[in-house]
Amino acid sequence: MGFEPKIIAFCCNWCSYAAADLAGTARMQYPHNVRIIRVMCSGMVHPELVLDALAHGADGVLVLGCHLGECHYQDGNQKALARSAVITELLEDFSYETERYEISWLSSSEPDRLVKAFTDMTERIRKMGQVDRP
Ligand code: FES
């Protein structure tokens, strides 16, 4: 069997976590490679959480927040978006491919977008291979 990546998905309680629930109820299939971590807002995902995940066994990290303008904490997802630039720089500094990280937006009623995000990330990381750890 080939390489199977481990993907960490930080899912906002109000959108993607609820969408994952809906996907489960609707028996939609998504790759078993993804481990969901529920956060109250995408704005809570600090850059070190992404680096820690990659350092401790994850091959890719997804952050899925509410659509811009729809964050329950007003501008949490705007902060998450601003942090994305920092995360990308840090990944480069630590010699990780920047494609191992992705941020995206969806609503609780869009389980299809969640499944697509999980599937696309898994396929991409599967092609890239395992993280090079010292
Ligand atoms: S509450 Fe969902 S991204 Fe802020």
XYZ file of N, CA, C and O and ligand atoms in Angstrom:
540
model
N 0.847 -1.204 0.000
C 0.000 0.000 0.000
C 0.877 1.247 0.000
O 1.923 1.277 0.650
N 0.443 2.253 -0.763
C 1.235 3.481 -0.875
C 1.100 4.367 0.362
O 0.450 4.010 1.337
N 1.738 5.495 0.237
C 1.727 6.463 1.336
C 0.329 7.037 1.566
O -0.345 7.456 0.639
N -0.100 7.026 2.806
C -1.393 7.628 3.172
C -1.137 8.801 4.110
O -0.643 8.611 5.225
N -1.436 10.008 3.652
C -1.124 11.177 4.475
C -2.049 11.320 5.682
O -3.172 10.827 5.686
N -1.499 12.016 6.675
C -2.329 12.414 7.815
C -2.605 13.909 7.669
O -1.674 14.709 7.561
N -3.870 14.241 7.664
C -4.274 15.646 7.498
C -4.992 16.096 8.767
O -5.895 15.408 9.256
N -4.584 17.243 9.268
C -5.295 17.853 10.401
C -6.178 18.966 9.845
O -5.703 19.827 9.094
N -7.455 18.931 10.190
C -8.379 19.990 9.759
C -8.905 20.718 10.997
O -9.610 20.116 11.821
N -8.513 21.974 11.136
C -9.072 22.804 12.199
C -10.397 23.349 11.674
O -10.431 24.136 10.725
N -11.484 22.882 12.268
C -12.822 23.236 11.779
C -13.539 24.144 12.770
O -13.674 23.813 13.956
N -14.023 25.263 12.264
C -14.790 26.203 13.088
C -16.110 25.556 13.500
O -16.811 24.954 12.682
N -16.413 25.689 14.763
C -17.636 25.123 15.336
C -18.902 25.512 14.566
O -19.817 24.715 14.415
N -18.922 26.742 14.061
C -20.155 27.299 13.499
C -20.368 26.982 12.032
O -21.448 27.220 11.506
N -19.338 26.523 11.365
C -19.505 26.253 9.924
C -19.002 24.874 9.550
O -19.792 23.943 9.391
N -17.686 24.712 9.450
C -17.172 23.450 8.900
C -17.395 22.275 9.845
O -17.612 21.144 9.387
N -17.362 22.510 11.161
C -17.619 21.397 12.081
C -19.070 20.942 11.929
O -19.361 19.745 11.881
N -19.970 21.907 11.817
C -21.386 21.580 11.595
C -21.578 20.927 10.227
O -22.384 19.993 10.077
N -20.816 21.394 9.234
C -20.900 20.790 7.893
C -20.406 19.346 7.931
O -20.959 18.465 7.249
N -19.386 19.077 8.753
C -18.873 17.705 8.886
C -19.945 16.815 9.525
O -20.131 15.656 9.130
N -20.653 17.374 10.480
C -21.759 16.671 11.125
C -22.835 16.305 10.099
O -23.318 15.179 10.049
N -23.145 17.287 9.283
C -24.162 17.109 8.244
C -23.695 16.065 7.222
O -24.480 15.203 6.796
N -22.423 16.136 6.855
C -21.867 15.156 5.909
C -21.990 13.750 6.496
O -22.340 12.800 5.795
N -21.742 13.642 7.797
C -21.854 12.338 8.460
C -23.280 11.841 8.460
O -23.552 10.673 8.133
N -24.219 12.726 8.803
C -25.637 12.359 8.842
C -26.118 11.931 7.461
O -26.908 10.998 7.329
N -25.614 12.643 6.430
C -26.022 12.333 5.049
C -25.217 11.168 4.471
O -25.370 10.839 3.295
N -24.348 10.586 5.303
C -23.494 9.454 4.890
C -22.625 9.782 3.677
O -22.391 8.936 2.815
N -22.186 11.041 3.605
C -21.258 11.415 2.526
C -19.885 10.857 2.900
O -19.516 10.844 4.067
N -19.164 10.404 1.894
C -17.852 9.799 2.136
C -16.762 10.854 2.026
O -16.791 11.673 1.118
N -15.851 10.831 2.973
C -14.634 11.635 2.795
C -13.433 10.825 3.277
O -13.601 9.857 4.024
N -12.236 11.203 2.824
C -11.071 10.372 3.133
C -10.864 10.204 4.638
O -11.034 11.164 5.400
N -10.490 8.991 5.024
C -10.260 8.705 6.445
C -8.962 9.335 6.932
O -8.644 9.270 8.109
N -8.234 9.961 6.029
C -6.946 10.571 6.363
C -7.089 11.825 7.217
O -6.124 12.281 7.810
N -8.300 12.398 7.227
C -8.479 13.701 7.879
C -8.923 13.531 9.337
O -9.854 12.795 9.635
N -8.188 14.204 10.235
C -8.579 14.264 11.651
C -9.083 15.677 11.920
O -8.368 16.646 11.677
N -10.295 15.755 12.420
C -10.906 17.068 12.656
C -10.618 17.547 14.079
O -10.787 16.784 15.038
N -10.197 18.776 14.182
C -10.067 19.418 15.491
C -11.024 20.602 15.512
O -10.921 21.510 14.678
N -11.962 20.555 16.447
C -12.962 21.625 16.518
C -12.397 22.835 17.250
O -11.851 22.710 18.335
N -12.540 23.986 16.627
C -12.163 25.251 17.270
C -13.400 26.163 17.218
O -14.283 25.963 16.385
N -13.462 27.123 18.093
C -14.648 27.984 18.110
C -14.646 29.002 16.982
O -15.686 29.559 16.627
N -13.474 29.242 16.403
C -13.367 30.208 15.302
C -12.031 29.968 14.611
O -11.039 29.619 15.277
N -11.995 30.171 13.297
C -10.720 29.984 12.575
C -9.669 30.962 13.097
O -8.468 30.701 13.001
N -10.120 32.063 13.676
C -9.199 33.058 14.222
C -8.425 32.553 15.427
O -7.486 33.201 15.885
N -8.829 31.390 15.974
C -8.116 30.825 17.127
C -6.896 30.004 16.710
O -6.130 29.566 17.568
N -6.772 29.756 15.408
C -5.679 28.881 14.959
C -4.416 29.716 14.762
O -4.238 30.378 13.741
N -3.562 29.672 15.770
C -2.320 30.432 15.711
C -1.303 29.696 14.840
O -1.350 28.472 14.727
N -0.375 30.428 14.247
C 0.617 29.788 13.371
C 1.347 28.623 14.028
O 1.629 27.617 13.390
N 1.630 28.737 15.336
C 2.392 27.647 15.961
C 1.603 26.340 16.010
O 2.185 25.265 16.042
N 0.270 26.432 15.981
C -0.529 25.203 15.934
C -0.312 24.467 14.615
O -0.250 23.238 14.569
N -0.192 25.233 13.548
C 0.049 24.633 12.224
C 1.439 23.997 12.197
O 1.607 22.841 11.786
N 2.431 24.744 12.690
C 3.804 24.203 12.711
C 3.899 22.987 13.617
O 4.551 21.991 13.288
N 3.227 23.051 14.779
C 3.241 21.914 15.717
C 2.643 20.668 15.070
O 3.164 19.569 15.241
N 1.541 20.860 14.354
C 0.893 19.713 13.706
C 1.859 19.067 12.709
O 2.029 17.838 12.704
N 2.531 19.891 11.908
C 3.470 19.348 10.917
C 4.684 18.706 11.590
O 5.191 17.685 11.136
N 5.105 19.294 12.700
C 6.277 18.750 13.403
C 5.954 17.429 14.096
O 6.842 16.630 14.366
N 4.670 17.211 14.399
C 4.306 16.032 15.195
C 3.499 14.997 14.419
O 2.709 14.265 15.006
N 3.674 14.953 13.119
C 3.111 13.818 12.390
C 2.128 14.144 11.289
O 1.841 13.287 10.459
N 1.606 15.375 11.255
C 0.679 15.711 10.166
C 1.476 15.962 8.881
O 2.606 16.452 8.929
N 0.880 15.616 7.754
C 1.504 15.884 6.453
C 0.847 17.077 5.766
O 1.357 17.581 4.761
N -0.289 17.503 6.276
C -0.983 18.658 5.733
C -1.941 19.225 6.772
O -2.404 18.488 7.656
N -2.189 20.528 6.689
C -3.073 21.190 7.653
C -4.076 22.065 6.909
O -3.707 22.896 6.080
N -5.318 21.848 7.255
C -6.413 22.643 6.693
C -7.026 23.502 7.798
O -7.192 23.027 8.927
N -7.378 24.724 7.458
C -8.172 25.561 8.364
C -9.438 25.919 7.604
O -9.372 26.460 6.495
N -10.576 25.574 8.177
C -11.850 25.835 7.499
C -12.726 26.716 8.384
O -13.172 26.300 9.457
N -12.949 27.944 7.913
C -13.725 28.902 8.686
C -14.979 29.350 7.950
O -15.224 28.953 6.805
N -15.752 30.169 8.642
C -16.981 30.724 8.057
C -16.623 31.645 6.889
O -15.534 32.237 6.860
N -17.549 31.801 5.972
C -17.339 32.729 4.856
C -16.988 34.114 5.405
O -17.499 34.521 6.465
N -16.147 34.829 4.667
C -15.775 36.180 5.095
C -17.038 37.026 5.225
O -17.921 36.967 4.371
N -17.120 37.756 6.313
C -18.322 38.549 6.588
C -19.338 37.793 7.431
O -20.327 38.367 7.871
N -19.107 36.495 7.675
C -20.078 35.695 8.433
C -19.504 35.071 9.704
O -20.116 34.169 10.276
N -18.336 35.554 10.145
C -17.720 35.017 11.360
C -18.579 35.382 12.576
O -19.051 36.514 12.689
N -18.790 34.435 13.472
C -19.592 34.679 14.672
C -18.892 35.608 15.653
O -19.499 36.060 16.606
N -17.618 35.814 15.449
C -16.870 36.727 16.314
C -16.388 37.915 15.484
O -15.285 38.416 15.662
N -17.220 38.287 14.553
C -17.026 39.451 13.678
C -15.872 39.327 12.695
O -16.092 39.197 11.509
N -14.642 39.396 13.217
C -13.527 39.433 12.263
C -12.493 38.334 12.515
O -11.345 38.458 12.102
N -12.909 37.271 13.203
C -11.971 36.165 13.473
C -11.400 35.581 12.195
O -10.201 35.293 12.116
N -12.259 35.411 11.192
C -11.744 34.800 9.960
C -10.859 35.775 9.173
O -9.953 35.349 8.456
N -11.098 37.072 9.345
C -10.191 38.055 8.713
C -8.807 37.936 9.351
O -7.788 38.016 8.662
N -8.808 37.731 10.682
C -7.515 37.556 11.371
C -6.843 36.282 10.866
O -5.636 36.243 10.662
N -7.661 35.236 10.713
C -7.108 33.964 10.222
C -6.504 34.152 8.833
O -5.442 33.610 8.530
N -7.181 34.920 8.018
C -6.686 35.172 6.666
C -5.368 35.938 6.714
O -4.410 35.616 6.007
N -5.308 36.955 7.576
C -4.072 37.730 7.716
C -2.939 36.828 8.219
O -1.791 36.937 7.772
N -3.272 35.916 9.132
C -2.254 35.004 9.669
C -1.738 34.038 8.611
O -0.622 33.525 8.724
N -2.563 33.777 7.620
C -2.165 32.839 6.576
C -0.862 33.263 5.903
O -0.026 32.410 5.571
N -0.711 34.565 5.710
C 0.521 35.067 5.085
C 1.712 34.756 5.989
O 2.778 34.339 5.517
N 1.504 34.927 7.290
C 2.579 34.636 8.250
C 2.883 33.142 8.241
O 4.044 32.718 8.245
N 1.824 32.344 8.223
C 2.002 30.882 8.226
C 2.799 30.449 6.995
O 3.730 29.651 7.088
N 2.443 31.017 5.848
C 3.166 30.666 4.623
C 4.655 31.002 4.747
O 5.526 30.203 4.392
N 4.947 32.171 5.303
C 6.360 32.553 5.490
C 7.075 31.612 6.443
O 8.215 31.201 6.212
N 6.371 31.263 7.535
C 6.985 30.353 8.511
C 7.255 28.980 7.900
O 8.279 28.366 8.156
N 6.302 28.512 7.101
C 6.493 27.209 6.460
C 7.753 27.230 5.601
O 8.561 26.298 5.635
N 7.915 28.333 4.857
C 9.119 28.449 4.027
C 10.374 28.461 4.897
O 11.351 27.776 4.609
N 10.312 29.238 5.998
C 11.470 29.311 6.916
C 11.853 27.931 7.442
O 13.023 27.633 7.645
N 10.830 27.110 7.715
C 11.091 25.781 8.278
C 11.217 24.706 7.191
O 11.199 23.520 7.490
N 11.325 25.155 5.931
C 11.517 24.249 4.785
C 10.369 23.271 4.548
O 10.588 22.148 4.091
N 9.154 23.702 4.876
C 7.976 22.919 4.493
C 7.436 23.478 3.180
O 7.475 24.693 2.964
N 6.893 22.599 2.346
C 6.226 23.097 1.145
C 4.960 23.842 1.582
O 4.195 23.342 2.412
N 4.735 25.028 0.997
C 3.596 25.842 1.431
C 2.251 25.192 1.065
O 1.227 25.504 1.662
N 2.290 24.263 0.100
C 1.053 23.568 -0.300
C 0.541 22.630 0.784
O -0.546 22.064 0.668
N 1.316 22.460 1.828
C 0.861 21.591 2.923
C -0.136 22.290 3.828
O -0.686 21.683 4.749
N -0.334 23.575 3.580
C -1.282 24.351 4.396
C -2.307 25.002 3.476
O -1.984 25.483 2.395
N -3.552 25.022 3.940
C -4.593 25.693 3.154
C -5.666 26.237 4.089
O -6.019 25.605 5.094
N -6.173 27.397 3.745
C -7.317 27.957 4.481
C -8.453 28.129 3.490
O -8.230 28.468 2.314
N -9.668 27.845 3.948
C -10.813 27.958 3.050
C -12.071 28.279 3.869
O -12.078 28.138 5.094
N -13.111 28.693 3.157
C -14.324 29.160 3.823
C -15.530 28.351 3.353
O -15.654 28.044 2.169
N -16.402 28.044 4.260
C -17.655 27.386 3.885
C -18.681 27.601 4.991
O -18.335 28.053 6.079
N -19.929 27.256 4.684
C -20.980 27.419 5.684
C -21.420 26.045 6.187
O -21.056 25.011 5.611
N -22.219 26.067 7.237
C -22.676 24.809 7.844
C -23.546 24.000 6.885
O -23.716 22.806 7.059
N -24.101 24.677 5.879
C -24.986 23.977 4.944
C -24.254 23.566 3.657
O -24.886 23.300 2.640
N -22.914 23.539 3.728
C -22.142 23.179 2.536
C -21.236 21.962 2.788
O -20.009 22.061 2.625
N -21.830 20.836 3.167
C -20.990 19.655 3.414
C -20.257 19.201 2.158
O -19.174 18.617 2.251
N -20.830 19.489 0.988
C -20.170 19.100 -0.267
C -18.834 19.832 -0.427
O -17.844 19.249 -0.877
N -18.800 21.108 -0.009
C -17.540 21.865 -0.093
C -16.518 21.320 0.905
O -15.316 21.294 0.642
N -17.007 20.905 2.050
C -16.121 20.319 3.055
C -15.508 19.023 2.520
O -14.292 18.815 2.598
N -16.348 18.167 1.965
C -15.870 16.892 1.425
C -14.854 17.147 0.316
O -13.803 16.498 0.245
N -15.121 18.143 -0.516
C -14.190 18.471 -1.607
C -12.853 18.975 -1.034
O -11.781 18.574 -1.502
N -12.922 19.840 -0.033
C -11.688 20.358 0.581
C -10.876 19.206 1.169
O -9.648 19.134 0.983
N -11.527 18.285 1.862
C -10.832 17.133 2.458
C -10.225 16.249 1.363
O -9.089 15.814 1.463
N -11.009 16.012 0.324
C -10.561 15.110 -0.747
C -9.402 15.725 -1.528
O -8.385 15.068 -1.773
N -9.544 17.005 -1.888
C -8.494 17.678 -2.669
C -7.176 17.715 -1.896
O -6.111 17.452 -2.442
N -7.281 18.059 -0.609
C -6.059 18.145 0.213
C -5.403 16.774 0.330
O -4.182 16.649 0.193
N -6.202 15.761 0.561
C -5.651 14.400 0.699
C -4.951 13.974 -0.584
O -3.834 13.454 -0.552
N -5.589 14.230 -1.718
C -4.991 13.823 -2.998
C -3.689 14.582 -3.257
O -2.697 14.016 -3.702
N -3.712 15.883 -2.955
C -2.516 16.703 -3.182
C -1.347 16.213 -2.315
O -0.235 16.016 -2.799
N -1.634 15.995 -1.037
C -0.556 15.595 -0.120
C -0.101 14.161 -0.421
O 1.076 13.841 -0.275
N -1.011 13.352 -0.870
C -0.637 11.973 -1.243
C 0.433 12.012 -2.347
O 1.395 11.275 -2.320
N 0.234 12.943 -3.300
C 1.207 13.077 -4.393
C 2.534 13.660 -3.888
O 3.605 13.289 -4.361
N 2.441 14.589 -2.935
C 3.661 15.240 -2.426
C 4.508 14.309 -1.577
O 5.721 14.456 -1.503
N 3.852 13.408 -0.892
C 4.576 12.498 -0.003
C 4.669 13.037 1.410
O 4.148 14.107 1.733
N 5.365 12.272 2.215
C 5.479 12.558 3.655
C 6.304 13.822 3.907
O 7.184 14.153 3.104
N 6.028 14.461 5.018
C 6.858 15.605 5.434
C 8.269 15.106 5.727
O 8.435 14.052 6.331
N 9.247 15.877 5.265
C 10.649 15.573 5.562
C 10.943 16.026 6.980
O 11.058 17.217 7.225
N 11.044 15.087 7.883
C 11.363 15.480 9.273
C 12.789 15.065 9.594
O 13.234 14.016 9.159
N 13.486 15.906 10.362
C 14.875 15.574 10.682
C 14.971 14.300 11.525
O 14.076 13.939 12.216
S -16.832 31.832 13.920
Fe -16.391 30.648 12.138
S -14.593 31.564 11.400
Fe -15.075 32.777 13.133
